[in-house]
Amino acid sequence: MTKILSIQNAKTIKSIDHGYLTGIIYLKPDKNLCPNATKECLKHCLVNSGRGKFKKVKDARLNRTKLFKNNLDQFMSQLVNEIKSFIKKAKKKNLTPVIRLNGTSDIDYSKIINHKTKKNIFEYFNEIQFYDYTKNHKDLKRLNKISNYHLTYSFNERTTKSILIKVLKTNNVARINELHKYHVLNNNKYNQIDGDNHDLRFLDRSNSIINLKLKK
Ligand code: SF4
């Protein structure tokens, strides 16, 4: 059985130095899992970087994605069990467990409600910090209201100046330096953060631009 939650990758491993252990889900992205994907992001998506080029890793991502699409109940119940074990594992190591549900997807997990508990995953694990990047600027306001979920908006070629300024009032914005040289992003009134130092975006000061390098 393919595990849903991965623990170590080059970026999340840096979380350990800051006292956190990150669990992350990698799926095989497509237009259904990433409804706001753009031509540019599909081309540069993290799914093709690092270990993502190995067949074993690709197969695992595909298996998880099939489970998500074909048997969501089983996917979610396996995820809940894995998060419970992950919390114990982190605590044994004296680390704070944190979760990224959308390592390579852009799914609105707040809408996936467990039939028995009537809760979504954020409500079920209300003591755990979740965080993600998203290209969905329209739902940021609603998702921001979830107290244990932090979203960073990902700048993309469809982001207009008005979207950007509106998003920056409440959320941070991540950009890939090599691709997004949009002048508003360099404005001094926003904090500039090196996003490659660690992946713990919920620790960032608000009103910030997160600068990331293009991952090959
Ligand atoms: S995971 Fe993010 S970067 Fe990759 S295709 Fe989906 S929206 Fe684009």
PDB file of C-alpha atoms and ligand atoms in Angstrom:
ATOM      1  CA  MET A   1       0.000   0.000   0.000  1.00  0.00           C
ATOM      2  CA  THR A   2       1.395   3.393  -1.003  1.00  0.00           C
ATOM      3  CA  LYS A   3       1.755   5.789   1.901  1.00  0.00           C
ATOM      4  CA  ILE A   4      -0.002   9.109   1.489  1.00  0.00           C
ATOM      5  CA  LEU A   5       2.134  11.305   3.714  1.00  0.00           C
ATOM      6  CA  SER A   6       5.813  11.821   2.896  1.00  0.00           C
ATOM      7  CA  ILE A   7       8.143  13.195   5.521  1.00  0.00           C
ATOM      8  CA  GLN A   8      11.479  14.100   4.073  1.00  0.00           C
ATOM      9  CA  ASN A   9      12.436  16.160   1.106  1.00  0.00           C
ATOM     10  CA  ALA A  10      15.214  18.662   0.547  1.00  0.00           C
ATOM     11  CA  LYS A  11      13.082  21.580   1.675  1.00  0.00           C
ATOM     12  CA  THR A  12      10.970  20.219   4.493  1.00  0.00           C
ATOM     13  CA  ILE A  13      14.077  18.651   6.075  1.00  0.00           C
ATOM     14  CA  LYS A  14      15.170  22.219   6.863  1.00  0.00           C
ATOM     15  CA  SER A  15      12.087  22.513   9.112  1.00  0.00           C
ATOM     16  CA  ILE A  16      13.811  20.251  11.635  1.00  0.00           C
ATOM     17  CA  ASP A  17      16.404  22.951  12.406  1.00  0.00           C
ATOM     18  CA  HIS A  18      13.479  25.167  13.410  1.00  0.00           C
ATOM     19  CA  GLY A  19      11.835  22.529  15.623  1.00  0.00           C
ATOM     20  CA  TYR A  20       9.173  21.301  13.174  1.00  0.00           C
ATOM     21  CA  LEU A  21       8.544  18.063  11.312  1.00  0.00           C
ATOM     22  CA  THR A  22       6.617  18.508   8.051  1.00  0.00           C
ATOM     23  CA  GLY A  23       4.368  15.844   6.579  1.00  0.00           C
ATOM     24  CA  ILE A  24       3.520  16.491   2.943  1.00  0.00           C
ATOM     25  CA  ILE A  25       1.312  14.955   0.252  1.00  0.00           C
ATOM     26  CA  TYR A  26       2.630  14.648  -3.292  1.00  0.00           C
ATOM     27  CA  LEU A  27       0.089  13.821  -5.980  1.00  0.00           C
ATOM     28  CA  LYS A  28       0.338  13.880  -9.764  1.00  0.00           C
ATOM     29  CA  PRO A  29      -1.136  17.289 -10.584  1.00  0.00           C
ATOM     30  CA  ASP A  30      -3.609  17.907 -13.382  1.00  0.00           C
ATOM     31  CA  LYS A  31      -6.382  20.373 -14.164  1.00  0.00           C
ATOM     32  CA  ASN A  32      -8.762  18.645 -11.717  1.00  0.00           C
ATOM     33  CA  LEU A  33      -6.372  18.660  -8.766  1.00  0.00           C
ATOM     34  CA  CYS A  34      -5.111  22.138  -9.665  1.00  0.00           C
ATOM     35  CA  PRO A  35      -8.099  23.996 -11.139  1.00  0.00           C
ATOM     36  CA  ASN A  36      -6.125  27.259 -11.280  1.00  0.00           C
ATOM     37  CA  ALA A  37      -2.988  25.797 -12.846  1.00  0.00           C
ATOM     38  CA  THR A  38      -1.455  27.887 -15.601  1.00  0.00           C
ATOM     39  CA  LYS A  39       0.678  26.947 -18.596  1.00  0.00           C
ATOM     40  CA  GLU A  40       3.739  28.301 -16.802  1.00  0.00           C
ATOM     41  CA  CYS A  41       3.193  26.461 -13.518  1.00  0.00           C
ATOM     42  CA  LEU A  42       2.406  23.155 -15.220  1.00  0.00           C
ATOM     43  CA  LYS A  43       5.755  23.520 -17.005  1.00  0.00           C
ATOM     44  CA  HIS A  44       7.761  24.374 -13.882  1.00  0.00           C
ATOM     45  CA  CYS A  45       5.788  22.360 -11.328  1.00  0.00           C
ATOM     46  CA  LEU A  46       7.780  20.863  -8.448  1.00  0.00           C
ATOM     47  CA  VAL A  47       6.376  17.459  -9.398  1.00  0.00           C
ATOM     48  CA  ASN A  48       9.132  17.213 -12.001  1.00  0.00           C
ATOM     49  CA  SER A  49      11.966  18.367  -9.753  1.00  0.00           C
ATOM     50  CA  GLY A  50      14.298  16.513  -7.396  1.00  0.00           C
ATOM     51  CA  ARG A  51      13.219  12.947  -6.653  1.00  0.00           C
ATOM     52  CA  GLY A  52      10.156  13.470  -8.840  1.00  0.00           C
ATOM     53  CA  LYS A  53      12.096  12.225 -11.850  1.00  0.00           C
ATOM     54  CA  PHE A  54      12.516   8.690 -10.441  1.00  0.00           C
ATOM     55  CA  LYS A  55      10.078   6.019 -11.621  1.00  0.00           C
ATOM     56  CA  LYS A  56       9.413   4.708  -8.105  1.00  0.00           C
ATOM     57  CA  VAL A  57       8.491   8.195  -6.894  1.00  0.00           C
ATOM     58  CA  LYS A  58       6.349   8.886  -9.977  1.00  0.00           C
ATOM     59  CA  ASP A  59       4.496   5.585  -9.497  1.00  0.00           C
ATOM     60  CA  ALA A  60       3.807   6.367  -5.823  1.00  0.00           C
ATOM     61  CA  ARG A  61       2.401   9.784  -6.757  1.00  0.00           C
ATOM     62  CA  LEU A  62       0.234   8.221  -9.420  1.00  0.00           C
ATOM     63  CA  ASN A  63      -1.081   5.555  -7.004  1.00  0.00           C
ATOM     64  CA  ARG A  64      -1.989   8.191  -4.411  1.00  0.00           C
ATOM     65  CA  THR A  65      -3.712  10.270  -7.065  1.00  0.00           C
ATOM     66  CA  LYS A  66      -5.726   7.280  -8.285  1.00  0.00           C
ATOM     67  CA  LEU A  67      -6.815   6.551  -4.721  1.00  0.00           C
ATOM     68  CA  PHE A  68      -7.834  10.188  -4.206  1.00  0.00           C
ATOM     69  CA  LYS A  69      -9.876  10.204  -7.406  1.00  0.00           C
ATOM     70  CA  ASN A  70     -11.364   6.705  -7.223  1.00  0.00           C
ATOM     71  CA  ASN A  71     -11.888   6.215  -3.497  1.00  0.00           C
ATOM     72  CA  LEU A  72     -11.832   9.485  -1.610  1.00  0.00           C
ATOM     73  CA  ASP A  73     -13.227   7.923   1.588  1.00  0.00           C
ATOM     74  CA  GLN A  74     -10.387   5.417   1.739  1.00  0.00           C
ATOM     75  CA  PHE A  75      -7.826   8.106   0.884  1.00  0.00           C
ATOM     76  CA  MET A  76      -9.066  10.340   3.704  1.00  0.00           C
ATOM     77  CA  SER A  77      -9.310   7.570   6.281  1.00  0.00           C
ATOM     78  CA  GLN A  78      -5.750   6.404   5.426  1.00  0.00           C
ATOM     79  CA  LEU A  79      -4.601  10.016   5.653  1.00  0.00           C
ATOM     80  CA  VAL A  80      -6.169  10.447   9.097  1.00  0.00           C
ATOM     81  CA  ASN A  81      -4.399   7.307  10.361  1.00  0.00           C
ATOM     82  CA  GLU A  82      -1.089   8.417   8.881  1.00  0.00           C
ATOM     83  CA  ILE A  83      -1.409  11.881  10.426  1.00  0.00           C
ATOM     84  CA  LYS A  84      -2.056  10.282  13.837  1.00  0.00           C
ATOM     85  CA  SER A  85       1.144   8.191  13.514  1.00  0.00           C
ATOM     86  CA  PHE A  86       3.026  11.196  12.184  1.00  0.00           C
ATOM     87  CA  ILE A  87       2.038  13.284  15.231  1.00  0.00           C
ATOM     88  CA  LYS A  88       3.360  10.537  17.552  1.00  0.00           C
ATOM     89  CA  LYS A  89       6.581  10.279  15.538  1.00  0.00           C
ATOM     90  CA  ALA A  90       7.170  14.052  15.657  1.00  0.00           C
ATOM     91  CA  LYS A  91       6.475  14.188  19.390  1.00  0.00           C
ATOM     92  CA  LYS A  92       8.938  11.364  20.058  1.00  0.00           C
ATOM     93  CA  LYS A  93      11.573  13.467  18.302  1.00  0.00           C
ATOM     94  CA  ASN A  94      10.552  16.542  20.292  1.00  0.00           C
ATOM     95  CA  LEU A  95       9.418  18.266  17.110  1.00  0.00           C
ATOM     96  CA  THR A  96       6.155  20.064  16.324  1.00  0.00           C
ATOM     97  CA  PRO A  97       4.202  18.254  13.592  1.00  0.00           C
ATOM     98  CA  VAL A  98       2.960  20.438  10.715  1.00  0.00           C
ATOM     99  CA  ILE A  99       1.250  19.337   7.510  1.00  0.00           C
ATOM    100  CA  ARG A 100       1.234  20.407   3.866  1.00  0.00           C
ATOM    101  CA  LEU A 101      -1.708  18.727   2.146  1.00  0.00           C
ATOM    102  CA  ASN A 102      -0.933  20.230  -1.260  1.00  0.00           C
ATOM    103  CA  GLY A 103       2.725  19.491  -1.978  1.00  0.00           C
ATOM    104  CA  THR A 104       1.900  19.125  -5.678  1.00  0.00           C
ATOM    105  CA  SER A 105      -1.817  19.865  -5.923  1.00  0.00           C
ATOM    106  CA  ASP A 106      -4.199  22.721  -5.110  1.00  0.00           C
ATOM    107  CA  ILE A 107      -7.171  20.959  -3.541  1.00  0.00           C
ATOM    108  CA  ASP A 108      -9.636  22.678  -1.242  1.00  0.00           C
ATOM    109  CA  TYR A 109      -9.590  20.157   1.632  1.00  0.00           C
ATOM    110  CA  SER A 110     -12.002  22.301   3.659  1.00  0.00           C
ATOM    111  CA  LYS A 111     -14.780  20.970   1.430  1.00  0.00           C
ATOM    112  CA  ILE A 112     -14.006  17.298   2.081  1.00  0.00           C
ATOM    113  CA  ILE A 113     -16.232  16.404   5.022  1.00  0.00           C
ATOM    114  CA  ASN A 114     -16.061  13.066   6.818  1.00  0.00           C
ATOM    115  CA  HIS A 115     -19.517  11.436   6.778  1.00  0.00           C
ATOM    116  CA  LYS A 116     -19.220  10.113  10.327  1.00  0.00           C
ATOM    117  CA  THR A 117     -17.526  12.964  12.177  1.00  0.00           C
ATOM    118  CA  LYS A 118     -19.027  15.720   9.960  1.00  0.00           C
ATOM    119  CA  LYS A 119     -15.664  17.425  10.164  1.00  0.00           C
ATOM    120  CA  ASN A 120     -13.067  18.362   7.589  1.00  0.00           C
ATOM    121  CA  ILE A 121      -9.392  17.546   8.182  1.00  0.00           C
ATOM    122  CA  PHE A 122      -8.629  20.976   9.696  1.00  0.00           C
ATOM    123  CA  GLU A 123     -11.443  20.580  12.217  1.00  0.00           C
ATOM    124  CA  TYR A 124     -10.510  16.985  12.973  1.00  0.00           C
ATOM    125  CA  PHE A 125      -6.871  17.889  13.723  1.00  0.00           C
ATOM    126  CA  ASN A 126      -7.602  21.319  15.130  1.00  0.00           C
ATOM    127  CA  GLU A 127      -4.398  21.361  17.192  1.00  0.00           C
ATOM    128  CA  ILE A 128      -2.183  20.858  14.115  1.00  0.00           C
ATOM    129  CA  GLN A 129      -0.879  23.669  11.906  1.00  0.00           C
ATOM    130  CA  PHE A 130      -1.546  23.088   8.192  1.00  0.00           C
ATOM    131  CA  TYR A 131      -0.030  25.261   5.468  1.00  0.00           C
ATOM    132  CA  ASP A 132       0.076  25.411   1.692  1.00  0.00           C
ATOM    133  CA  TYR A 133       0.721  27.496  -1.379  1.00  0.00           C
ATOM    134  CA  THR A 134      -2.239  28.165  -3.674  1.00  0.00           C
ATOM    135  CA  LYS A 135      -3.016  29.762  -7.018  1.00  0.00           C
ATOM    136  CA  ASN A 136      -6.628  30.259  -5.998  1.00  0.00           C
ATOM    137  CA  HIS A 137      -6.906  33.926  -5.015  1.00  0.00           C
ATOM    138  CA  LYS A 138     -10.723  33.884  -5.031  1.00  0.00           C
ATOM    139  CA  ASP A 139     -11.089  31.621  -1.981  1.00  0.00           C
ATOM    140  CA  LEU A 140      -8.254  33.067   0.097  1.00  0.00           C
ATOM    141  CA  LYS A 141     -10.576  35.175   2.239  1.00  0.00           C
ATOM    142  CA  ARG A 142     -12.784  32.187   3.137  1.00  0.00           C
ATOM    143  CA  LEU A 143      -9.861  29.803   3.708  1.00  0.00           C
ATOM    144  CA  ASN A 144      -8.077  32.418   5.821  1.00  0.00           C
ATOM    145  CA  LYS A 145     -10.816  32.042   8.391  1.00  0.00           C
ATOM    146  CA  ILE A 146      -9.633  28.511   9.183  1.00  0.00           C
ATOM    147  CA  SER A 147      -7.492  29.218  12.229  1.00  0.00           C
ATOM    148  CA  ASN A 148      -5.020  26.328  11.743  1.00  0.00           C
ATOM    149  CA  TYR A 149      -4.549  26.718   7.970  1.00  0.00           C
ATOM    150  CA  HIS A 150      -2.050  29.176   6.468  1.00  0.00           C
ATOM    151  CA  LEU A 151      -2.031  29.868   2.744  1.00  0.00           C
ATOM    152  CA  THR A 152       0.570  31.706   0.710  1.00  0.00           C
ATOM    153  CA  TYR A 153      -0.607  32.893  -2.691  1.00  0.00           C
ATOM    154  CA  SER A 154       1.592  31.810  -5.617  1.00  0.00           C
ATOM    155  CA  PHE A 155       2.174  34.588  -8.123  1.00  0.00           C
ATOM    156  CA  ASN A 156       1.642  33.458 -11.722  1.00  0.00           C
ATOM    157  CA  GLU A 157       1.296  34.864 -15.203  1.00  0.00           C
ATOM    158  CA  ARG A 158      -2.441  35.473 -14.682  1.00  0.00           C
ATOM    159  CA  THR A 159      -1.933  37.621 -11.583  1.00  0.00           C
ATOM    160  CA  THR A 160      -2.886  41.195 -12.390  1.00  0.00           C
ATOM    161  CA  LYS A 161      -1.708  44.202 -10.395  1.00  0.00           C
ATOM    162  CA  SER A 162      -5.137  44.575  -8.768  1.00  0.00           C
ATOM    163  CA  ILE A 163      -5.235  40.894  -7.734  1.00  0.00           C
ATOM    164  CA  LEU A 164      -1.726  41.187  -6.320  1.00  0.00           C
ATOM    165  CA  ILE A 165      -2.429  44.312  -4.267  1.00  0.00           C
ATOM    166  CA  LYS A 166      -5.688  42.868  -2.950  1.00  0.00           C
ATOM    167  CA  VAL A 167      -4.049  39.559  -1.985  1.00  0.00           C
ATOM    168  CA  LEU A 168      -1.164  41.330  -0.234  1.00  0.00           C
ATOM    169  CA  LYS A 169      -3.574  43.055   2.135  1.00  0.00           C
ATOM    170  CA  THR A 170      -4.304  39.748   3.851  1.00  0.00           C
ATOM    171  CA  ASN A 171      -1.842  37.131   2.576  1.00  0.00           C
ATOM    172  CA  ASN A 172       1.753  36.743   1.565  1.00  0.00           C
ATOM    173  CA  VAL A 173       2.765  36.185  -2.031  1.00  0.00           C
ATOM    174  CA  ALA A 174       5.403  33.745  -3.267  1.00  0.00           C
ATOM    175  CA  ARG A 175       7.231  34.315  -6.516  1.00  0.00           C
ATOM    176  CA  ILE A 176       9.904  32.500  -8.466  1.00  0.00           C
ATOM    177  CA  ASN A 177      12.658  35.044  -8.909  1.00  0.00           C
ATOM    178  CA  GLU A 178      13.751  33.878 -12.360  1.00  0.00           C
ATOM    179  CA  LEU A 179      10.188  34.041 -13.745  1.00  0.00           C
ATOM    180  CA  HIS A 180       8.369  36.810 -11.877  1.00  0.00           C
ATOM    181  CA  LYS A 181      10.110  40.148 -12.056  1.00  0.00           C
ATOM    182  CA  TYR A 182       6.869  42.100 -11.726  1.00  0.00           C
ATOM    183  CA  HIS A 183       7.749  45.541 -10.311  1.00  0.00           C
ATOM    184  CA  VAL A 184       5.085  45.590  -7.545  1.00  0.00           C
ATOM    185  CA  LEU A 185       6.841  42.575  -6.032  1.00  0.00           C
ATOM    186  CA  ASN A 186       9.952  44.690  -5.406  1.00  0.00           C
ATOM    187  CA  ASN A 187       8.063  47.475  -3.669  1.00  0.00           C
ATOM    188  CA  ASN A 188       9.821  48.446  -0.429  1.00  0.00           C
ATOM    189  CA  LYS A 189       6.630  48.447   1.557  1.00  0.00           C
ATOM    190  CA  TYR A 190       6.606  44.634   1.484  1.00  0.00           C
ATOM    191  CA  ASN A 191       9.047  42.510   3.493  1.00  0.00           C
ATOM    192  CA  GLN A 192      11.252  40.370   1.285  1.00  0.00           C
ATOM    193  CA  ILE A 193      11.779  36.825   2.567  1.00  0.00           C
ATOM    194  CA  ASP A 194      14.140  34.158   1.247  1.00  0.00           C
ATOM    195  CA  GLY A 195      11.674  31.290   0.871  1.00  0.00           C
ATOM    196  CA  ASP A 196      14.423  28.739   0.314  1.00  0.00           C
ATOM    197  CA  ASN A 197      15.710  29.022   3.894  1.00  0.00           C
ATOM    198  CA  HIS A 198      12.869  26.821   5.059  1.00  0.00           C
ATOM    199  CA  ASP A 199       9.351  25.896   4.026  1.00  0.00           C
ATOM    200  CA  LEU A 200       7.498  26.954   7.190  1.00  0.00           C
ATOM    201  CA  ARG A 201       5.416  29.656   5.520  1.00  0.00           C
ATOM    202  CA  PHE A 202       3.087  30.106   8.519  1.00  0.00           C
ATOM    203  CA  LEU A 203       6.072  31.648  10.388  1.00  0.00           C
ATOM    204  CA  ASP A 204       6.456  34.449   7.817  1.00  0.00           C
ATOM    205  CA  ARG A 205       5.571  37.993   8.777  1.00  0.00           C
ATOM    206  CA  SER A 206       2.428  39.164   7.047  1.00  0.00           C
ATOM    207  CA  ASN A 207       2.675  41.611   4.164  1.00  0.00           C
ATOM    208  CA  SER A 208       5.633  39.707   2.705  1.00  0.00           C
ATOM    209  CA  ILE A 209       6.950  38.624  -0.650  1.00  0.00           C
ATOM    210  CA  ILE A 210       8.459  35.139  -0.505  1.00  0.00           C
ATOM    211  CA  ASN A 211      11.316  34.792  -2.971  1.00  0.00           C
ATOM    212  CA  LEU A 212      11.952  31.292  -4.306  1.00  0.00           C
ATOM    213  CA  LYS A 213      14.508  29.935  -6.747  1.00  0.00           C
ATOM    214  CA  LEU A 214      13.332  27.942  -9.757  1.00  0.00           C
ATOM    215  CA  LYS A 215      13.750  24.252  -8.898  1.00  0.00           C
ATOM    216  CA  LYS A 216      15.246  22.305 -11.776  1.00  0.00           C
TER     217      LYS A 216
HETATM  218  S1  SF4 B   1       0.933  21.850  -7.962  1.00  0.00           S
HETATM  219 FE1  SF4 B   1       0.985  24.079  -8.161  1.00  0.00          FE
HETATM  220  S2  SF4 B   1       2.642  24.448  -9.638  1.00  0.00           S
HETATM  221 FE2  SF4 B   1       2.060  22.285  -9.839  1.00  0.00          FE
HETATM  222  S3  SF4 B   1       0.531  22.257 -11.464  1.00  0.00           S
HETATM  223 FE3  SF4 B   1      -0.575  22.420  -9.521  1.00  0.00          FE
HETATM  224  S4  SF4 B   1      -0.907  24.612  -9.247  1.00  0.00           S
HETATM  225 FE4  SF4 B   1       0.708  24.391 -10.791  1.00  0.00          FE
END
